[in-house]
Structures are given as structure tokens and as C-alpha cells.
mmCIF file of C-alpha atoms and ligand atoms in Angstrom:
data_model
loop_
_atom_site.group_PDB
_atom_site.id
_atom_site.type_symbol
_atom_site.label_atom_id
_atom_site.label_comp_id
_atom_site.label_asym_id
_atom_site.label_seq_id
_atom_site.Cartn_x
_atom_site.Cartn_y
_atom_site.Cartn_z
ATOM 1 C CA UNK A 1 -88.492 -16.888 58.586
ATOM 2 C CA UNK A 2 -89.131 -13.445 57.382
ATOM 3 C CA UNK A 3 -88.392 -10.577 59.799
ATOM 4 C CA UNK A 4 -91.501 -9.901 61.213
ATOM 5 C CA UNK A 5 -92.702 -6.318 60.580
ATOM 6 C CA UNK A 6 -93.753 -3.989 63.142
ATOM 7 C CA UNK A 7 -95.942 -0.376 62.860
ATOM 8 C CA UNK A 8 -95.289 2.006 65.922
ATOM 9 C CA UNK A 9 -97.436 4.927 65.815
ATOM 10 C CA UNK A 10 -96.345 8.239 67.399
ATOM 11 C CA UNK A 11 -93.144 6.550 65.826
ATOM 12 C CA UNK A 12 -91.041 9.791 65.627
ATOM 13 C CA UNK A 13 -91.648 11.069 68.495
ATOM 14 C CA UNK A 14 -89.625 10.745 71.700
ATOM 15 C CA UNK A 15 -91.266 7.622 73.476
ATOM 16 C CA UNK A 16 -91.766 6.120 69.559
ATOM 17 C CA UNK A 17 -88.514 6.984 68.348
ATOM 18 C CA UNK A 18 -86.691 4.713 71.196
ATOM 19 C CA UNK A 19 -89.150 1.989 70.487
ATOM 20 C CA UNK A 20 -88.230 1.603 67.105
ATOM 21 C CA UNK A 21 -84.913 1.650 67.942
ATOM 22 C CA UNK A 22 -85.349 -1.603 70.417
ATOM 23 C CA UNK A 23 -87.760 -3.508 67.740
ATOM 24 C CA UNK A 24 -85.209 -3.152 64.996
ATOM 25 C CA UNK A 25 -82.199 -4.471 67.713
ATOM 26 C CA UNK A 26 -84.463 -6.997 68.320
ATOM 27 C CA UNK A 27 -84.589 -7.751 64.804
ATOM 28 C CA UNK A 28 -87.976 -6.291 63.328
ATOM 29 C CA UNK A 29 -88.299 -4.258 60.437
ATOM 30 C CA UNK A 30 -90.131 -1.243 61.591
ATOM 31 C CA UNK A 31 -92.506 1.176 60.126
ATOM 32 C CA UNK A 32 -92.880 4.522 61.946
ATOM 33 C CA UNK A 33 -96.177 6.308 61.739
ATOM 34 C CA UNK A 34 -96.780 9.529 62.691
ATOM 35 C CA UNK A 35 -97.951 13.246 61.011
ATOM 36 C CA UNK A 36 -94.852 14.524 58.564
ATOM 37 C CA UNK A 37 -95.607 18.647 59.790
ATOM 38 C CA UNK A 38 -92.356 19.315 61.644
ATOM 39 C CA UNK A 39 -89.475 18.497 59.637
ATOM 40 C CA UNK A 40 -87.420 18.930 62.631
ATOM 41 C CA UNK A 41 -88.982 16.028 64.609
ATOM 42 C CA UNK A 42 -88.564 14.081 60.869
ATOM 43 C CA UNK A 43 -84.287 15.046 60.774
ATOM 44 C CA UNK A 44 -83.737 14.274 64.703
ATOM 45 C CA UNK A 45 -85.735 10.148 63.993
ATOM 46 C CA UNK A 46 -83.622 9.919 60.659
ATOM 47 C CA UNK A 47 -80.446 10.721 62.800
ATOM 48 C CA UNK A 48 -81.442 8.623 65.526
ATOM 49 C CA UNK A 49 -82.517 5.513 63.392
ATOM 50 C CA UNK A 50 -79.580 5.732 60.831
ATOM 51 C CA UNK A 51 -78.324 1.951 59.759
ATOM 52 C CA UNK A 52 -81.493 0.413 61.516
ATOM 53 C CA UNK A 53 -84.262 -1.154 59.700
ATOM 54 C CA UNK A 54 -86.362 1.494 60.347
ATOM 55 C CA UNK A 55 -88.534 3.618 58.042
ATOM 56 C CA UNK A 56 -90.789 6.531 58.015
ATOM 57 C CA UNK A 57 -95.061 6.659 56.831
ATOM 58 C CA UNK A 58 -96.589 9.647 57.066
ATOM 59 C CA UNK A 59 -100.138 9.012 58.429
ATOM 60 C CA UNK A 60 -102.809 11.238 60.039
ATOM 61 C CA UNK A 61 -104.217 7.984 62.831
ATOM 62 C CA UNK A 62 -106.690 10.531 63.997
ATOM 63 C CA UNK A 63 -108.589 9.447 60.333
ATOM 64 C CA UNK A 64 -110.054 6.062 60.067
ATOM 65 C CA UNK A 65 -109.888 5.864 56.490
ATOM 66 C CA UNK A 66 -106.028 6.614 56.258
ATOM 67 C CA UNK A 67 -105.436 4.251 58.482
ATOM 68 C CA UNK A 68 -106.719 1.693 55.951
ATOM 69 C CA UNK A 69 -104.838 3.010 53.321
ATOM 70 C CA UNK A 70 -101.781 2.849 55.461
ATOM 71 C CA UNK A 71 -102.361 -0.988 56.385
ATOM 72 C CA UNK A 72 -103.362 -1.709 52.859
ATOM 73 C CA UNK A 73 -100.503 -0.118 51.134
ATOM 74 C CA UNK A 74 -97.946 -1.952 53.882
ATOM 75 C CA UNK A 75 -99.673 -5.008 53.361
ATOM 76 C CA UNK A 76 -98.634 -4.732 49.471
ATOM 77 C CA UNK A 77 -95.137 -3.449 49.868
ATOM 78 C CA UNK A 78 -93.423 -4.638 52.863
ATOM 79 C CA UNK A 79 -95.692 -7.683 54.054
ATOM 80 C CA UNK A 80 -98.826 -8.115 56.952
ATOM 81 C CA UNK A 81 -98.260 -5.927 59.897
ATOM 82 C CA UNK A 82 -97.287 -8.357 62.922
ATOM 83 C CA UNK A 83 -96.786 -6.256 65.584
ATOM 84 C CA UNK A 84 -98.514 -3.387 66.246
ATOM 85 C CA UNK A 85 -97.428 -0.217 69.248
ATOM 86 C CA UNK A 86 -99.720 2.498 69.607
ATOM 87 C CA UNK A 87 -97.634 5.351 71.020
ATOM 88 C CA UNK A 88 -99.638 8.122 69.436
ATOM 89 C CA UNK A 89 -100.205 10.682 72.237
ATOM 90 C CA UNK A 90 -101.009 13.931 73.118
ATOM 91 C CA UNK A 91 -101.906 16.336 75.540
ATOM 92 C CA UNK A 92 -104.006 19.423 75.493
ATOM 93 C CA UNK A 93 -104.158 20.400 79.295
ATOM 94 C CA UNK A 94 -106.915 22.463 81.077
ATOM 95 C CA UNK A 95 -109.117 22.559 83.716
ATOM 96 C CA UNK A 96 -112.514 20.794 82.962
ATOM 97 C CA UNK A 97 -113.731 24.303 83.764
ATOM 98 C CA UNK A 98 -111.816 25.452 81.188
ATOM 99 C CA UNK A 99 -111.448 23.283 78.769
ATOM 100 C CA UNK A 100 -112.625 23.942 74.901
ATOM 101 C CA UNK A 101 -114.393 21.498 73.095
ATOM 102 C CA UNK A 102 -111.954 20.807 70.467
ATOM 103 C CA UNK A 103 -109.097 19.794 73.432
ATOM 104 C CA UNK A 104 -111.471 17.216 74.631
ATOM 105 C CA UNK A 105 -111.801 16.063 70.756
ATOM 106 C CA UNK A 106 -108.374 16.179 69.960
ATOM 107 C CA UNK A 107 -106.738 14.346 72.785
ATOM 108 C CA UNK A 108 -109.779 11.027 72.256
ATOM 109 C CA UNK A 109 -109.388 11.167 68.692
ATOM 110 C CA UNK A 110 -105.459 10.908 68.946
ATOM 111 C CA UNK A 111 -104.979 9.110 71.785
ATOM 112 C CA UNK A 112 -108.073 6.722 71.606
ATOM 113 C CA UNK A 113 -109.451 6.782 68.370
ATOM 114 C CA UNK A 114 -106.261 5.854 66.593
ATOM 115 C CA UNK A 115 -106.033 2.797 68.919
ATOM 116 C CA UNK A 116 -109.554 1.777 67.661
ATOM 117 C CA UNK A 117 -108.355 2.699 63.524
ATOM 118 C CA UNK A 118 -105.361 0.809 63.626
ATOM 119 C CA UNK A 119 -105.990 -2.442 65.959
ATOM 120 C CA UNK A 120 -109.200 -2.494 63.698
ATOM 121 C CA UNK A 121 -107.383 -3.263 60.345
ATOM 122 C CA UNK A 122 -104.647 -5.168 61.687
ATOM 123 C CA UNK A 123 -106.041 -7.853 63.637
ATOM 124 C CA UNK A 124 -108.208 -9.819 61.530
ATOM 125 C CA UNK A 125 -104.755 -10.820 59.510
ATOM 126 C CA UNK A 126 -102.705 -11.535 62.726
ATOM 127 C CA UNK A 127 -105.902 -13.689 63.999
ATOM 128 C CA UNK A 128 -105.332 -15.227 60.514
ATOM 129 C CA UNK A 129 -101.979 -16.091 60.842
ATOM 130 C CA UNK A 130 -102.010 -16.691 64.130
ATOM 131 C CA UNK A 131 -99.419 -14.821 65.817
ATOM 132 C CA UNK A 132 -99.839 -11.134 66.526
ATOM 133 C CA UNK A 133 -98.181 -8.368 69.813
ATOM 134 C CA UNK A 134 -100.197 -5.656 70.285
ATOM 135 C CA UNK A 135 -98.981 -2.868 72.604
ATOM 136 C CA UNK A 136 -100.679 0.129 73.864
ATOM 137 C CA UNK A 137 -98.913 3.080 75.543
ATOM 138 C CA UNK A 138 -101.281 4.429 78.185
ATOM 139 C CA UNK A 139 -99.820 6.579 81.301
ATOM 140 C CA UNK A 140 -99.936 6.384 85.128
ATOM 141 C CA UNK A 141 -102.367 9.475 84.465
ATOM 142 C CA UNK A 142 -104.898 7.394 83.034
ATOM 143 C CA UNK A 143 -104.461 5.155 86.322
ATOM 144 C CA UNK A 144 -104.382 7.763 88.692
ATOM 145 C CA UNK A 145 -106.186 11.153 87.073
ATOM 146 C CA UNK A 146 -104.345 14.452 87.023
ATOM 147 C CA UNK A 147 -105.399 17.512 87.677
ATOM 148 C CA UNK A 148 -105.978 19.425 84.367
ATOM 149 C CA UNK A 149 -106.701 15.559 82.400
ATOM 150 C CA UNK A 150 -110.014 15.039 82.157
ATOM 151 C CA UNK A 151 -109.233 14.282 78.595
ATOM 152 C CA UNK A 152 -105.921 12.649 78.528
ATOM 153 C CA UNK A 153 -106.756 10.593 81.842
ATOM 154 C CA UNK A 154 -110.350 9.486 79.965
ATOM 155 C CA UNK A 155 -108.384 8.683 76.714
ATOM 156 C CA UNK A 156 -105.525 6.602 78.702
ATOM 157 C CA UNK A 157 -107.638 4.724 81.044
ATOM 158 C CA UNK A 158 -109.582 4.080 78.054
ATOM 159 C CA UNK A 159 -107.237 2.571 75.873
ATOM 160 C CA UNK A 160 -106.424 -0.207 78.915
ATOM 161 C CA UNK A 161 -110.092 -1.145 79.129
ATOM 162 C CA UNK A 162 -109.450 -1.240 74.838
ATOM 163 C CA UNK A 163 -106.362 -3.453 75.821
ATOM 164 C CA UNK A 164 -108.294 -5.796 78.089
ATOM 165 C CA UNK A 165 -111.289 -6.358 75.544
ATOM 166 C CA UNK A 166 -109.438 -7.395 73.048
ATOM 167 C CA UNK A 167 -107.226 -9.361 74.732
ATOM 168 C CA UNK A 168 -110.217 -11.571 75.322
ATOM 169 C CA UNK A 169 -111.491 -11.717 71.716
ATOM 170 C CA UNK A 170 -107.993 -12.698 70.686
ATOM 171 C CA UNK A 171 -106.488 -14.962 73.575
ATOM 172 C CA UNK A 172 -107.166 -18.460 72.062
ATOM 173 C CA UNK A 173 -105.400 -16.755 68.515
ATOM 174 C CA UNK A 174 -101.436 -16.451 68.981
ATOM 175 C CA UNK A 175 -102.286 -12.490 69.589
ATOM 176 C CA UNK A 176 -101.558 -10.768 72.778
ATOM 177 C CA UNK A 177 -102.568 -7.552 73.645
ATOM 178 C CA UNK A 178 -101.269 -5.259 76.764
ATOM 179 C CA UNK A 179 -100.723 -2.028 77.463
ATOM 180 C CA UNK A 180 -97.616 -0.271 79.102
ATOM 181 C CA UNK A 181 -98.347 3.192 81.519
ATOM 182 C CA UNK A 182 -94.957 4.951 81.419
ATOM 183 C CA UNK A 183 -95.056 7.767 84.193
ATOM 184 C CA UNK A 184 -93.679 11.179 83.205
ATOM 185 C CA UNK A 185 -90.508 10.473 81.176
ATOM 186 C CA UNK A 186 -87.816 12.861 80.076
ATOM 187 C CA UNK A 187 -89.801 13.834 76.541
ATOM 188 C CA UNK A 188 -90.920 16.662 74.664
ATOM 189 C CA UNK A 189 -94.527 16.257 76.152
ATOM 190 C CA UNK A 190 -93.233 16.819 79.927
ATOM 191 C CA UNK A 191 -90.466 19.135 78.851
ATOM 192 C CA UNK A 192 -93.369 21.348 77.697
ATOM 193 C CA UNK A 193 -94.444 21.366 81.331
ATOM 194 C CA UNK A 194 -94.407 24.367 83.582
ATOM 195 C CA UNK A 195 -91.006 24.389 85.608
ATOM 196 C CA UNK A 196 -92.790 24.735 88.888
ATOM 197 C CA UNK A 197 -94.696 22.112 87.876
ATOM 198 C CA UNK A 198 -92.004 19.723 86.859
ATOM 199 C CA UNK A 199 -90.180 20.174 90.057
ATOM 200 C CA UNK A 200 -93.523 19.086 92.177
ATOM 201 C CA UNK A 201 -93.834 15.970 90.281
ATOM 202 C CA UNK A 202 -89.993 15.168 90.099
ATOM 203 C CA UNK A 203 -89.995 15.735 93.865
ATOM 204 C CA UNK A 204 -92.635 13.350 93.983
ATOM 205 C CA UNK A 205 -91.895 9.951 92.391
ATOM 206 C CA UNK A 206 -89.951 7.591 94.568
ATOM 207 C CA UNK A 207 -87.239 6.810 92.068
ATOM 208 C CA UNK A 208 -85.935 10.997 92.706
ATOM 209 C CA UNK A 209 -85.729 11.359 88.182
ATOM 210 C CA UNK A 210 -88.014 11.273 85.039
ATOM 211 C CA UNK A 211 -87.886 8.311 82.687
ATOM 212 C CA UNK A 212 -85.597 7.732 80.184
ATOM 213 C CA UNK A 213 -87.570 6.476 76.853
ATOM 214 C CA UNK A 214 -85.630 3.989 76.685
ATOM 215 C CA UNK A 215 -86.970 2.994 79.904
ATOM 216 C CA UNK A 216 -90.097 1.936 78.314
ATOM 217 C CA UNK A 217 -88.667 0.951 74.984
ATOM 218 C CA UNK A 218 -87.302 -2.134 76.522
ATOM 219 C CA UNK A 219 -90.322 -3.276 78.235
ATOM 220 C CA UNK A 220 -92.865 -2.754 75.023
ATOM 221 C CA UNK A 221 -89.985 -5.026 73.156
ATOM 222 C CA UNK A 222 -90.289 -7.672 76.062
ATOM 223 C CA UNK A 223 -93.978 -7.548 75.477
ATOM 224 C CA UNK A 224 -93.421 -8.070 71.755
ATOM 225 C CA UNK A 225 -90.878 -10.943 71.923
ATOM 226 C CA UNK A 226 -92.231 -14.140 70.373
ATOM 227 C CA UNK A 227 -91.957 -16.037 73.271
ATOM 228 C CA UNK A 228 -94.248 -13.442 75.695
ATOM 229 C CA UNK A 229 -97.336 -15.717 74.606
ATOM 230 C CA UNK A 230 -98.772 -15.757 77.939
ATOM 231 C CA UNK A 231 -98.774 -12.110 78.976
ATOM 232 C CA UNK A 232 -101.721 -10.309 77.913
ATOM 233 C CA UNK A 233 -104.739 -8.595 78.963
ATOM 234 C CA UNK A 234 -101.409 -6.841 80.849
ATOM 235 C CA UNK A 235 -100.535 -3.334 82.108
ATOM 236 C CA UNK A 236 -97.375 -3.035 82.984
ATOM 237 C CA UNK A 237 -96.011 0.319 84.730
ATOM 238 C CA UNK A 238 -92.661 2.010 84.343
ATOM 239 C CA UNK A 239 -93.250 4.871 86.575
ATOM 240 C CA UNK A 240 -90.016 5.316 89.131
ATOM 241 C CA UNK A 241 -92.988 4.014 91.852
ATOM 242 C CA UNK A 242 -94.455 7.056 91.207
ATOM 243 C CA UNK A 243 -98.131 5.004 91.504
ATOM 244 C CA UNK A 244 -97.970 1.116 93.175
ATOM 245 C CA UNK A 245 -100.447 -0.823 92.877
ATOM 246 C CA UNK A 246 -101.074 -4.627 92.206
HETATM 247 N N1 CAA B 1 -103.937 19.644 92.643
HETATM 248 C C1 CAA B 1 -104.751 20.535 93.250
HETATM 249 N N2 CAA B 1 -104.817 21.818 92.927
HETATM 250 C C2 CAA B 1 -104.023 22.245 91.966
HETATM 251 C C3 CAA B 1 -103.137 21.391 91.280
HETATM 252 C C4 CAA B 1 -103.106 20.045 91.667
HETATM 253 N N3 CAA B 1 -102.291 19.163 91.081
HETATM 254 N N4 CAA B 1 -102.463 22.094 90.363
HETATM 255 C C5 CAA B 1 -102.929 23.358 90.447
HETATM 256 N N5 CAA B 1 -103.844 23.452 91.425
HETATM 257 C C6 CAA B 1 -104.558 24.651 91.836
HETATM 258 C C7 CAA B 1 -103.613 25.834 91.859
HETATM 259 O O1 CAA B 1 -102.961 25.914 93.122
HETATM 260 C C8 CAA B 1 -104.533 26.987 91.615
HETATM 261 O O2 CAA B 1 -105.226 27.265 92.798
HETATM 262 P P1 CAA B 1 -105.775 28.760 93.068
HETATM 263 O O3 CAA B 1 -106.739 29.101 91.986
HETATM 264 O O4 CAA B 1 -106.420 28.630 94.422
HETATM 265 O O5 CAA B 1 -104.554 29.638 93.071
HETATM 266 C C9 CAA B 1 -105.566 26.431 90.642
HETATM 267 O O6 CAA B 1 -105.538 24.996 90.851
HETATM 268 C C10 CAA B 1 -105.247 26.723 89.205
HETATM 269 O O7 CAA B 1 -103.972 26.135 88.882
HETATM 270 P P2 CAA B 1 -103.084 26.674 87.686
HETATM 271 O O8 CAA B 1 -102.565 28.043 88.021
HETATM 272 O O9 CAA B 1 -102.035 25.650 87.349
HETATM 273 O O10 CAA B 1 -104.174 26.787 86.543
HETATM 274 P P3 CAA B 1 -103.951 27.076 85.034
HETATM 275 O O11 CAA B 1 -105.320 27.191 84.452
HETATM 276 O O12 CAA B 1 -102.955 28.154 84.841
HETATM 277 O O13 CAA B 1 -103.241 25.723 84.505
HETATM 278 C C11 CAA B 1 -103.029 23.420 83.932
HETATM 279 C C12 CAA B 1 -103.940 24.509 84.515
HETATM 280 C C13 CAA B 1 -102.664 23.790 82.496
HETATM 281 C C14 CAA B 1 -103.783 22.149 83.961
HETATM 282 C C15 CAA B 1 -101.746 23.387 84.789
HETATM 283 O O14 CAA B 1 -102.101 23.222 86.137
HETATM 284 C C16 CAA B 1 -100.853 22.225 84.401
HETATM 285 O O15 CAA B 1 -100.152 22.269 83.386
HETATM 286 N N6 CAA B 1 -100.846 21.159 85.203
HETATM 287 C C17 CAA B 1 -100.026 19.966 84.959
HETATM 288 C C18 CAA B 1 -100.832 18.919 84.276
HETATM 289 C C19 CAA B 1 -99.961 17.725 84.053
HETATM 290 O O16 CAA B 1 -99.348 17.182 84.970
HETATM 291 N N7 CAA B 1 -99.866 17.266 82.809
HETATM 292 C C20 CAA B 1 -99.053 16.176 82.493
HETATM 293 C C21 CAA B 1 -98.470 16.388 81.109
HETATM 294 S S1 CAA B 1 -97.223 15.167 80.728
HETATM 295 C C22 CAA B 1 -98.125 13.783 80.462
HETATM 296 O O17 CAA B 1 -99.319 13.755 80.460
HETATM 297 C C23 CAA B 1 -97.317 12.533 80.216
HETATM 298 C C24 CAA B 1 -97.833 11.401 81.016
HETATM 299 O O18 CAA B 1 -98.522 10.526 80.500
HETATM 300 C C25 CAA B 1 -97.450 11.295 82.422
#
């Protein structure tokens, strides 16, 4: 059987980079998406992925018609996309009072919209073929709201009622579809966070640390093995107990 190939977007960055490290251990080739601007973030996922099956495709996933171009052009070179993680995320942070117009754009386009641009050309050909993992990183945020979100928290808890919709279309297909909401995990995302405010949220999640990405690398590659066939519709949390709930 050929490896099956697998697209993570937000693939260089810290959460993406570590899960396209466990997909190609677990024996995937793996495509990493994400915007080529900052060469540096481009040299530290070459470093990181070196001897791995593991490549590199610029792609805005903010644009609907890259996207296609993106599928299209894997679908000629390297084979049908099989597995599919949408890590893509960012944050813009403000106070609703506060908060421009283009930071509420942004953060849906990126965060939501991409979801939306790449499930959309992928999963008529897994349905097709009958086998296809789709995994969706959302974020205790989008579970929970946090102050200064309204955008990110809309986007995230979006994406999981994305997740359980078409989970549903899908179910009877081979394709499962779940989403994973990491809680704040030792990235570039919360390093960029005000110390004050790190220590207030480190000081309040049961497990006493951030997340490691690996962390939630493992448990998206769980969700993509073969044999999780009856998990979907699924949000799993990797949050230190930072939010419990069942
Ligand atoms: N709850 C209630 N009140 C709060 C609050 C909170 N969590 N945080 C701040 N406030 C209060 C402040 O005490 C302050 O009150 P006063 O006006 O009475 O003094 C007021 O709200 C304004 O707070 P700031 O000084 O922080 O306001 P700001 O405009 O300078 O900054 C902000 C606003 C940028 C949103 C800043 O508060 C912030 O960065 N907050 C953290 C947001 C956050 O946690 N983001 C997560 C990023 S990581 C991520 O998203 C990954 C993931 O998935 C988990």
C-alpha cells in the first residue's frame, strides 16, 4: 500500500511542526502548508524535520482559490490528500471594545475560513475512496471564551460545530472528522503573551506547566491512525485540566 499522504496546515509552525513530525514516525508522507514570509520559521521546520518524509508548500489558506490550486497540484504530484490537520491559527487579541475590524477578519478567515477551503476540496476524493482523517485544532478558548477573544473564541468554537457537521455527512464513508482543543502550550503564540499574563494562567491550570506540542502531536496522530474508525464527531482536550468537562 502506498504511504498515505497527509497536508497539515499551520505546518511550520510550533503546534504544526510537531505534528508532522508524529505523522511521518507514523509513517505518512507529509505536506506542510503554511505562508513562506519568515524565513526563520522556514530554517527552524527544515532543521526540525531533517531525514523525515516531510516537505514544505507555500500556501496562503486564508484564499479559497489557492487552496484549490494547492490540492490540485498535490493531487498530480504526490497522490490524493488522505489525511487532512488544520492547525492554521492565529490570534489578534483585543477587547471587543477595542477591537478593529480587520482583527475580527483576520482571525475567521485564518482560523475558520481555511477549515472551510481546504476540507472543501479534499473530501469529495476521500468520500471516493473511502477512507479519509480529518483533524481540526480548535482551543479550550473556543470552549470556554477568553477575555480579549471574541474573535479567536468565535473562530475555535466554530470550527468544532464545522467538525461535528461534517462528521455527519461523512460517517457512513470511511472519513472521520474530530477536532482536538489544546490549552495554552509552550508556542510562539503564548510566548507572545504578556508575562503577567502568562503567570495567571500558568498558576491556573491543574497540571502546574504549559503544553508541550508534542503533547498534542501524539493525540492528532491517534486520531489519524487507520484503525480510529469509530471516533469522530470528537473533541478531544489536551489542556493540563485546565477546563473539565464531559
Ligand atoms: N478577566 C477579567 N478582567 C480582566 C481580565 C480577565 N481575564 N484580563 C484583564 N482584565 C481587566 C484588567 O484588570 C483591566 O481592568 P481595569 O481597566 O479595571 O484596570 C481591563 O480588563 C483591561 O485589561 P488589560 O490591561 O489587559 O487591557 P489591554 O487592552 O491592555 O489588553 C488584551 C487586552 C490584549 C486582551 C490583554 O488582556 C491580553 O493579552 N489578554 C490575554 C488574552 C489571552 O489569554 N490570549 C490567549 C492567547 S494564546 C492562545 O489563544 C492559544 C490558545 O488557544 C489557548
Amino acid at each position: 500500500m502506498n504511504k498515505r499522504l497527509a497536508v497539515v496546515t499551520g505546518g511550520i509552525g510550533g503546534l504544526g511542526t510537531a505534528i508532522c513530525r508524529h505523522l511521518a514516525h507514523d509513517g505518512r508522507r507529509v505536506v506542510a502548508v503554511d505562508l513562506d514570509d519568515r524565513p526563520e520559521r522556514l530554517a527552524r521546520f527544515t532543521a526540525d524535520t531533517a531525514g523525515l518524509d516531510v516537505r514544505f508548500a507555500p500556501c496562503d489558506v486564508a484564499d479559497y482559490d489557492a487552496c484549490a490550486d494547492l490540492i490540485d497540484r498535490l493531487g498530480r504530484e504526490l497522490g490524493p490528500v488522505e489525511i487532512l490537520v488544520n492547525a492554521a491559527g492565529i490570534t489578534r487579541d483585543a477587547t471587543l471594545r477595542k477591537m478593529e475590524r480587520t482583527q475580527w477578519t483576520q482571525v475567521l478567515r485564518v482560523n475558520l475560513e481555511s477549515v472551510f477551503n481546504l476540507c472543501r476540496h479534499v473530501v469529495g476524493g476521500m468520500v471516493e475512496r473511502g477512507f479519509g482523517r480529518i483533524v481540526n485544532i480548535s482551543s479550550v478558548n473556543g470552549q470556554t471564551g477568553q477575555f480579549g477573544q471574541t474573535n479567536y473564541a468565535a473562530a475555535k468554537a466554530g470550527m468544532h460545530g464545522f467538525t461535528m457537521a461534517l462528521a455527519r455527512e461523512v460517517a457512513r464513508k470511511g472519513v472521520t472528522v474530530n477536532s482536538v482543543s489544546p490549552g495554552y502550550i509552550d508556542t510562539e503564540m503564548t510566548r507572545a503573551l504578556r508575562e503577567d499574563l502568562r503567570a495567571q494562567i500558568i498558576a491556573s491550570i491543574p497540571v502546574g506547566r504549559m503544553g508541550r506540542p508534542d503533547d498534542i502531536a501524539r493525540t492528532v496522530r491517534f486520531l489519524c491512525g487507520d484503525d480510529a474508525d469509530y471516533i469522530t464527531g470528537a473533541n478531544i482536550p489536551v489542556n493540563g485540566g485546565l477546563f473539565m468537562s464531559f
